[in-house]
mmCIF file of C-alpha atoms and ligand atoms in Angstrom:
data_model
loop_
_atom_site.group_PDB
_atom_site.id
_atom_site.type_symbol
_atom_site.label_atom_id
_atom_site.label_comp_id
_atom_site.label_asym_id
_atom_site.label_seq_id
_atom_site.Cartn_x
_atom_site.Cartn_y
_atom_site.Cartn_z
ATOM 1 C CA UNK A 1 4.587 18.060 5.450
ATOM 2 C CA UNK A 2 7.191 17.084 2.791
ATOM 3 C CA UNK A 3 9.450 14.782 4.525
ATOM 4 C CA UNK A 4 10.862 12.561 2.327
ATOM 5 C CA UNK A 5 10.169 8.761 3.649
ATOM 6 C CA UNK A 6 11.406 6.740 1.129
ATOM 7 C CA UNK A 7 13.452 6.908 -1.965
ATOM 8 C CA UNK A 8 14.175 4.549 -4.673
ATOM 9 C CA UNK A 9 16.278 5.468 -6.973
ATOM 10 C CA UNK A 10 17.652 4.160 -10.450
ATOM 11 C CA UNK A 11 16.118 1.067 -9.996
ATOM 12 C CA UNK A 12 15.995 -1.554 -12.694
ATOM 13 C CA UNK A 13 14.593 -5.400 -12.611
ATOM 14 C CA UNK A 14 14.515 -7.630 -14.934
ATOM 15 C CA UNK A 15 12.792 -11.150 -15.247
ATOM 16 C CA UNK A 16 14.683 -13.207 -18.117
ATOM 17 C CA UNK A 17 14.356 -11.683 -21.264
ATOM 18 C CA UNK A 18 11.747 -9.396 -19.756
ATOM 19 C CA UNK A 19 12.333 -5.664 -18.460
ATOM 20 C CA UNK A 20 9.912 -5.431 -15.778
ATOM 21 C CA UNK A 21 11.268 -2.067 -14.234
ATOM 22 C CA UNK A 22 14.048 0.211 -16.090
ATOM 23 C CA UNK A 23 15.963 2.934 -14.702
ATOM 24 C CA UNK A 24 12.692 4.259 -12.278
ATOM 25 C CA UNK A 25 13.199 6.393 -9.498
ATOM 26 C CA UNK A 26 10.184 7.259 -7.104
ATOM 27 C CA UNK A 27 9.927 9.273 -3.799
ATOM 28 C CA UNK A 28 7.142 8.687 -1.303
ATOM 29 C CA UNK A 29 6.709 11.688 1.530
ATOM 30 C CA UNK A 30 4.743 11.618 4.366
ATOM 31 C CA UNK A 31 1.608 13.020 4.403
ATOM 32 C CA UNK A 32 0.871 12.536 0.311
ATOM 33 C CA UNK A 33 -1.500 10.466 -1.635
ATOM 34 C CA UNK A 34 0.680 8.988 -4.577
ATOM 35 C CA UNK A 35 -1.127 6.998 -7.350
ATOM 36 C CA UNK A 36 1.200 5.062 -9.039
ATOM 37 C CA UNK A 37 -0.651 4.482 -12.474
ATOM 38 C CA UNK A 38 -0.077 2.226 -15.573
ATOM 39 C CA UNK A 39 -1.558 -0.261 -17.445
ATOM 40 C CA UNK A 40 -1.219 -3.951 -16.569
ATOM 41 C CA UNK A 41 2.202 -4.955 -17.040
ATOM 42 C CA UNK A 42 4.024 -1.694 -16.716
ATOM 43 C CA UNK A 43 5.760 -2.668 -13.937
ATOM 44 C CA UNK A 44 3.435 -1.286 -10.483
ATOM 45 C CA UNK A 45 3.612 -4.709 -8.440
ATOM 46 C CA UNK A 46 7.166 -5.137 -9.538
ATOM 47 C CA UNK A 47 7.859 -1.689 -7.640
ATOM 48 C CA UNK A 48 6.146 -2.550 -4.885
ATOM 49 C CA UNK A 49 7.182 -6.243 -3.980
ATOM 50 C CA UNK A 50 10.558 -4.369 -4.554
ATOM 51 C CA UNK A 51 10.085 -1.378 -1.997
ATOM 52 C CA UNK A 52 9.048 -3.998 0.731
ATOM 53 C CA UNK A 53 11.228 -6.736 0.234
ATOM 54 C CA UNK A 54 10.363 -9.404 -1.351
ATOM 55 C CA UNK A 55 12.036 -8.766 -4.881
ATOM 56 C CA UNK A 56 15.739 -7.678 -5.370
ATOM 57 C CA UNK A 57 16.110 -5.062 -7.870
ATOM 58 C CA UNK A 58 19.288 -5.583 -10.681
ATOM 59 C CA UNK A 59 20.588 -2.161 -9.893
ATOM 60 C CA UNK A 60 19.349 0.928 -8.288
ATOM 61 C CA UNK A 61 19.098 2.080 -4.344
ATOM 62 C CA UNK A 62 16.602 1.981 -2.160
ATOM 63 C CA UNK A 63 16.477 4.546 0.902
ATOM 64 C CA UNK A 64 14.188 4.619 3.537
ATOM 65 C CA UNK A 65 14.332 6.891 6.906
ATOM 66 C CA UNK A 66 17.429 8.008 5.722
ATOM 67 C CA UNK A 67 18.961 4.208 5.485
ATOM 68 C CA UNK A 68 20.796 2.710 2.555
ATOM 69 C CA UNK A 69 19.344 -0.403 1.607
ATOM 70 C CA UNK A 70 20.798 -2.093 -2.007
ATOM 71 C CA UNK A 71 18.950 -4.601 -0.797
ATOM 72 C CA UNK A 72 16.096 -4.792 1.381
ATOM 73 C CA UNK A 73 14.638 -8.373 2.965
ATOM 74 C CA UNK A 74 10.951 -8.105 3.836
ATOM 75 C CA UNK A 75 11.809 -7.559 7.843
ATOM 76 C CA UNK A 76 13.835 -4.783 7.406
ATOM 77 C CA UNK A 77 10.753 -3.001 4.524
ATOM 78 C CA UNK A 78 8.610 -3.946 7.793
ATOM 79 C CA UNK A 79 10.855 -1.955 10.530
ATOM 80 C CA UNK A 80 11.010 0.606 8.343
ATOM 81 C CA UNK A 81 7.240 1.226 8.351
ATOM 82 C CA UNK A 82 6.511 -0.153 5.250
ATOM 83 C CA UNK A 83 3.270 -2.161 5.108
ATOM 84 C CA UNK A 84 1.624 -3.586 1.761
ATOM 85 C CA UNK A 85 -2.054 -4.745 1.783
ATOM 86 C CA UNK A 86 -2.058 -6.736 -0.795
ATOM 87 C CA UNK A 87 -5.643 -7.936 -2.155
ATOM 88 C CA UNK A 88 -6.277 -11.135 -0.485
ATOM 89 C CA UNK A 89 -5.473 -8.988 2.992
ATOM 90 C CA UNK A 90 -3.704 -11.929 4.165
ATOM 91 C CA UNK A 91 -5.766 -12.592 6.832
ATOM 92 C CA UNK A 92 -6.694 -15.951 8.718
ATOM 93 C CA UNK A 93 -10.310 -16.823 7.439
ATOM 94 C CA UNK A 94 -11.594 -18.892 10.029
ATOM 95 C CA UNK A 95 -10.617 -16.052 13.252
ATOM 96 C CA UNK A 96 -12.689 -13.691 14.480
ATOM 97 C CA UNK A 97 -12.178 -9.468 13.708
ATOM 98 C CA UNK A 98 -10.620 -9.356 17.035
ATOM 99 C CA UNK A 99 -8.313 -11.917 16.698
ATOM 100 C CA UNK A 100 -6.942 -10.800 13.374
ATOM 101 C CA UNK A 101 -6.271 -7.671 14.650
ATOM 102 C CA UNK A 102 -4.834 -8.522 18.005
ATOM 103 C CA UNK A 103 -2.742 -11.630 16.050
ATOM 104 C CA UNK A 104 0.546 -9.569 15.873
ATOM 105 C CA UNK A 105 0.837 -8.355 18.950
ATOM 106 C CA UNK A 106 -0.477 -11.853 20.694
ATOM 107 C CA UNK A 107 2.358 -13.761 18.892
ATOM 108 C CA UNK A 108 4.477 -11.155 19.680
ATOM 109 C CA UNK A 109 4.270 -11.342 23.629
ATOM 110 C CA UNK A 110 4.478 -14.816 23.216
ATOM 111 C CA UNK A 111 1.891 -15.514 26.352
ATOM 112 C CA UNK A 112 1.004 -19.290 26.439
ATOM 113 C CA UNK A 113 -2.434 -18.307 27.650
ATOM 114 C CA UNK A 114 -4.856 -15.755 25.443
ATOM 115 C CA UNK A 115 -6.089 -13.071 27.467
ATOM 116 C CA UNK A 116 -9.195 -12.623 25.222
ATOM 117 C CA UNK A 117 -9.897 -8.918 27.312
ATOM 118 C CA UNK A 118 -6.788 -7.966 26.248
ATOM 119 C CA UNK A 119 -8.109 -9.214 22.270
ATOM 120 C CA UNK A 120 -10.826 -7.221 22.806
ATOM 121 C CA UNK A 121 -9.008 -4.042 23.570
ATOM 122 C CA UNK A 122 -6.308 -4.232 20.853
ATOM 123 C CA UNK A 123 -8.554 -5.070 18.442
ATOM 124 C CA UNK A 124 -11.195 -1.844 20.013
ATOM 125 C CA UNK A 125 -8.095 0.092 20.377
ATOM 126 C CA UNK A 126 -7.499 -0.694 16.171
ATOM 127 C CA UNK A 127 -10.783 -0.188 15.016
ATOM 128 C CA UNK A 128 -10.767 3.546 16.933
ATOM 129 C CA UNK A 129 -7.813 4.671 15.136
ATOM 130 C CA UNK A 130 -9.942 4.462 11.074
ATOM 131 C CA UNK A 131 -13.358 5.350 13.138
ATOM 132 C CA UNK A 132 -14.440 2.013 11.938
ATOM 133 C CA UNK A 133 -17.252 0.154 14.070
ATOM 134 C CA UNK A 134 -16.677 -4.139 13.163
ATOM 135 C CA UNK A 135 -18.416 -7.237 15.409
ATOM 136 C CA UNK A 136 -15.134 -8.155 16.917
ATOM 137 C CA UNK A 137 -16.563 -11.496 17.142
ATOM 138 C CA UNK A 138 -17.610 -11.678 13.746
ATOM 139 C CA UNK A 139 -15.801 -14.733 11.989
ATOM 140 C CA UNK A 140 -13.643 -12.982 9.168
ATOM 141 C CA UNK A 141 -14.631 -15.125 6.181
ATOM 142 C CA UNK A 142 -18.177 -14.205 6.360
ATOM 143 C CA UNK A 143 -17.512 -10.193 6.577
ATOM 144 C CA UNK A 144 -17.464 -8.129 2.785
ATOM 145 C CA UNK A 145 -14.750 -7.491 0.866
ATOM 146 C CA UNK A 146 -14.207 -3.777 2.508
ATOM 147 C CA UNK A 147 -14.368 -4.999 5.930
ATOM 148 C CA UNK A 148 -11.595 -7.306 5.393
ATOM 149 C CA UNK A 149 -9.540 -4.472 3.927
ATOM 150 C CA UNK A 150 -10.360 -2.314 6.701
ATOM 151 C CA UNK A 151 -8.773 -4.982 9.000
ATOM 152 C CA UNK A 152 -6.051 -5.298 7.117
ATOM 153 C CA UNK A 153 -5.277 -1.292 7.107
ATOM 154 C CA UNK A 154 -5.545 -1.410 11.043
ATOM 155 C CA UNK A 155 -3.296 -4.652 11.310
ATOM 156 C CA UNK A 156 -0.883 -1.924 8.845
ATOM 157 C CA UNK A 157 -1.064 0.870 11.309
ATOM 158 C CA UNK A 158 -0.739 -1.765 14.228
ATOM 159 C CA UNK A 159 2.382 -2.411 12.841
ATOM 160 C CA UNK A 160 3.481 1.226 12.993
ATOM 161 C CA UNK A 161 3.336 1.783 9.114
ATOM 162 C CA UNK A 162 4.520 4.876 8.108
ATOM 163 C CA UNK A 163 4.116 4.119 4.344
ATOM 164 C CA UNK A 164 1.372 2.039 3.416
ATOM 165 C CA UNK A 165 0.895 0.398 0.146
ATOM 166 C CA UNK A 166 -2.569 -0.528 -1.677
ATOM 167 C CA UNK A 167 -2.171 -2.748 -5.218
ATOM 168 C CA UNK A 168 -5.377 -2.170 -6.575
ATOM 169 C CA UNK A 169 -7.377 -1.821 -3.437
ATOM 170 C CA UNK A 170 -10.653 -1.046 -5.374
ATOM 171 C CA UNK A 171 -11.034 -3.790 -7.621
ATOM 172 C CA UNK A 172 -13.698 -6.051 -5.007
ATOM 173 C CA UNK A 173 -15.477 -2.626 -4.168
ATOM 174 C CA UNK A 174 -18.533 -0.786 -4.217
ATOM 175 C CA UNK A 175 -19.116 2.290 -5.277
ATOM 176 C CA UNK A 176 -19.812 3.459 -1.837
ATOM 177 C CA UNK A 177 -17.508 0.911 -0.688
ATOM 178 C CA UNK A 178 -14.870 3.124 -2.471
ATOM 179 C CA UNK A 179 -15.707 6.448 -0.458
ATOM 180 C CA UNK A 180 -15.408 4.449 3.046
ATOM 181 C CA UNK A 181 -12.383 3.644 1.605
ATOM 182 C CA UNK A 182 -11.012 6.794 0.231
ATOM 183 C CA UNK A 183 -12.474 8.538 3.489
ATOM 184 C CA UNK A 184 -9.621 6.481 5.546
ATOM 185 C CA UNK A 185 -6.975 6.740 3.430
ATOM 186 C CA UNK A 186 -7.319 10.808 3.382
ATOM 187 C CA UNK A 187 -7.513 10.083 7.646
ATOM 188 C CA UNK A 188 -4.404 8.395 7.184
ATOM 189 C CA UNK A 189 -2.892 11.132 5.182
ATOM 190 C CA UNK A 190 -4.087 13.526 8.034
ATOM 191 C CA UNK A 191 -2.092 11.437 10.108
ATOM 192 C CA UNK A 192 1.171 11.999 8.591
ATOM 193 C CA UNK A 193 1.311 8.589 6.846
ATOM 194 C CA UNK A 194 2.278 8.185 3.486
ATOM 195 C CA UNK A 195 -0.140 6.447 0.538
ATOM 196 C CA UNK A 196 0.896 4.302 -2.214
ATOM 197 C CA UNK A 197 -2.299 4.182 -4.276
ATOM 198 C CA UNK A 198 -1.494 1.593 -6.952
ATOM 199 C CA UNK A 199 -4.346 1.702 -9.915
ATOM 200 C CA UNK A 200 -5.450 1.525 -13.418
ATOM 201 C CA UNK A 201 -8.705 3.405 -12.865
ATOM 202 C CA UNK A 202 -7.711 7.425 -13.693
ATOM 203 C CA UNK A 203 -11.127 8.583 -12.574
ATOM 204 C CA UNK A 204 -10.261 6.898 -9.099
ATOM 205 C CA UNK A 205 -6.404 8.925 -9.698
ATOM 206 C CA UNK A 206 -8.202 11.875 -10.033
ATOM 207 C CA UNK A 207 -10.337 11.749 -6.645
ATOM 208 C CA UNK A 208 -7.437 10.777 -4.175
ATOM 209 C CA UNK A 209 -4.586 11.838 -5.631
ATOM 210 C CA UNK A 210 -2.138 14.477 -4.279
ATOM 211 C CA UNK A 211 1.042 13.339 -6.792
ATOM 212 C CA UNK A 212 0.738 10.925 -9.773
ATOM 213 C CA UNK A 213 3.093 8.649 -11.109
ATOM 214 C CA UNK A 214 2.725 7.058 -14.579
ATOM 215 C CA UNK A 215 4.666 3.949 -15.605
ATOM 216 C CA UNK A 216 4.776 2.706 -19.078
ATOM 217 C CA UNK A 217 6.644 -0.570 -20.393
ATOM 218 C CA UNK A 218 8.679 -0.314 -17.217
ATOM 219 C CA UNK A 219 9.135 3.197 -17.339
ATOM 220 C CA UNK A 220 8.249 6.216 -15.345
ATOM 221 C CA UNK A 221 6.313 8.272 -18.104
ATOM 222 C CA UNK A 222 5.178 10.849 -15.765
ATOM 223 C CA UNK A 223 5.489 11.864 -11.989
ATOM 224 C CA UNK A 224 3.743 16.028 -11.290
ATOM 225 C CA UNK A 225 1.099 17.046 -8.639
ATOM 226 C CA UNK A 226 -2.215 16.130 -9.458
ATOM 227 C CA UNK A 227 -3.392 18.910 -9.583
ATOM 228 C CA UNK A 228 -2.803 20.153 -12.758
ATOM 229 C CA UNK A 229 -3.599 16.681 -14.807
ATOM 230 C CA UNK A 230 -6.810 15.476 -16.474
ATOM 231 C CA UNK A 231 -7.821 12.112 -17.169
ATOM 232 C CA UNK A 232 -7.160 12.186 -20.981
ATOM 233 C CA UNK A 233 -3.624 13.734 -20.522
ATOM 234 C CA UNK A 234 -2.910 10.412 -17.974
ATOM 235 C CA UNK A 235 -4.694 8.164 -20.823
ATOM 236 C CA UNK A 236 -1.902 9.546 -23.412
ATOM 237 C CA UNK A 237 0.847 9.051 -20.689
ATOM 238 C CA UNK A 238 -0.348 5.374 -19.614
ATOM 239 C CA UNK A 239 -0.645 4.692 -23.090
ATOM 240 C CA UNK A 240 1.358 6.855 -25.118
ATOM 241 C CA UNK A 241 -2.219 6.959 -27.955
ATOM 242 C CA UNK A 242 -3.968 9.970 -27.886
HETATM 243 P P1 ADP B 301 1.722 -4.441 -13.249
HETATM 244 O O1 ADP B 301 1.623 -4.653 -11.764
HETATM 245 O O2 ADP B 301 1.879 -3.005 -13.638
HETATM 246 O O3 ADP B 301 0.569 -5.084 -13.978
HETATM 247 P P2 ADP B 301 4.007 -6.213 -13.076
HETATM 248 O O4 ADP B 301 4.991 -5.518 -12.238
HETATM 249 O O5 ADP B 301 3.208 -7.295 -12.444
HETATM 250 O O6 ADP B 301 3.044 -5.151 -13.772
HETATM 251 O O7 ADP B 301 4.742 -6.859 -14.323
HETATM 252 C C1 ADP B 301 5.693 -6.147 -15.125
HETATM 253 C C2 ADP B 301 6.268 -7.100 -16.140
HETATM 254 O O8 ADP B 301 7.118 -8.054 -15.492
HETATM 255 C C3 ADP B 301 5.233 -7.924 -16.905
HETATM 256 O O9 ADP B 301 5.691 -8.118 -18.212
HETATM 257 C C4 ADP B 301 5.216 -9.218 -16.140
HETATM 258 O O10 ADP B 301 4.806 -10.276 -16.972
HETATM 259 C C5 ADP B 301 6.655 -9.370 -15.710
HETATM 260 N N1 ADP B 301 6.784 -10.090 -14.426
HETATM 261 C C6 ADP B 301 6.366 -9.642 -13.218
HETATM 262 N N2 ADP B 301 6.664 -10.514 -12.253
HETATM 263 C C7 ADP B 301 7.283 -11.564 -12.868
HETATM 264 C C8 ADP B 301 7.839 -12.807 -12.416
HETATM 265 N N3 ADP B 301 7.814 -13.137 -11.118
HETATM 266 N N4 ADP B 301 8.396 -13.619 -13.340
HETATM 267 C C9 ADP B 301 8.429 -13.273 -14.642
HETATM 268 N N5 ADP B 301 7.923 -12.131 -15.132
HETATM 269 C C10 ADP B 301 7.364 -11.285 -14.265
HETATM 270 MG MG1 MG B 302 0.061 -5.445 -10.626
#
């Protein structure tokens, strides 16, 4: 399971005087956990909003699926299989868990008339594939934090992600919010999908992670199997203090 999915490769971006990413390379392969780790302003979302297209880098290549890209637009990072939950989820508040989930494909068919049986089995059909139990009619601004995010990862697979991004998915968790979490990304993994585990918390790193990748002042400090690292070692590397 070490097919390469994406590559990205030399890339640099800079915002006017400021060197947001410089000279960073990064594979993702399906079937991996990455943590990409750094303190804030090292450069993570730049990465990110870069690998799915919404930034365009200064220099470097992107390749994804074995496609060139020197620049990607955000439809193309999205027929590749890339799919970023960002942390607002981007969901519509004020519809149901069914009709968030079923959204895509509804707009998609472009039916004048909702077929709310065939909301109902999208949305059942989405929930089955994280094991996750939600009251599809359940208005989506009055559901937690980690029920939103759940929606959002099955609107991601939906979508036939193949890579799927997180920036700082914990941050409006609970603890055991955290292991429901953690529990579907490694069911994700087990699917063949690739993770992009973006976070500054190394005990987190040290849980999920199958590769880690440290970025410092826009640099990539570090990128080894997690096995072999500790949390003081990534410390030093995120900030280069023992
Ligand atoms: P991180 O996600 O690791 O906290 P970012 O990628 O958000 O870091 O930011 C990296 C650097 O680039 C920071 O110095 C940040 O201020 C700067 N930066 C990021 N996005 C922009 C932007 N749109 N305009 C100007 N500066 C930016
Ligand atoms: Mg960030």
């Amino acid at each position: 399971m070490t097919e390469e999915l994406l590559r990205a490769e030399h890339i640099s971006k800079r915002f006017g005087g400021v060197v947001a990413l410089d000279d960073v390379s990064l594979t993702i392969r399906a079937g991996e956990i990455c943590c990409l780790v750094g303190e804030n302003g090292s450069g993570k979302s730049t990465l990110i909003k870069i690998i799915s297209g919404v930034y365009t880098p200064d220099e470097g290549d992107i390749y994804i699926n074995g496609h060139h890209y020197k620049r990607l637009t955000p439809i193309e990072a999205i027929h590749e299989g890339i799919q970023v939950i960002y942390q607002d989820f981007s969901l519509f508040p004020n519809l149901t868990v069914a009709e968030n989930i079923a959204i895509n494909e509804l707009l998609a068919s472009g039916k004048q008339i909702v077929d709310w049986k065939e909301v109902e089995q999208i949305a059942r059909e989405g929930l089955a594939k994280i094991n996750a139990s939600l009251p599809l009619d359940a208005v989506v601004e009055t559901l937690p934090a980690a029920d939103r995010q759940l929606i959002a990862i099955i609107k991601a697979l939906l979508a036939n992600a193949r890579i799927i991004i997180m920036d700082e998915p914990t941050t409006a968790l609970t603890q055991r919010e955290i292991q429901a979490l953690f529990n579907v990304i490694r069911e994700l993994k087990q699917r063949g999908l690739a993770i992009l585990f973006v976070s500054h918390k190394l005990n987190e790193v040290m849980e999920i992670a199958d590769r880690t990748v440290i970025f410092r002042n826009g640099k990539k400090v570090l990128d080894q199997e997690a096995a072999g690292l500790d949390i003081p070692t990534m410390a030093y590397y995120m900030t280069g203090r023992r």
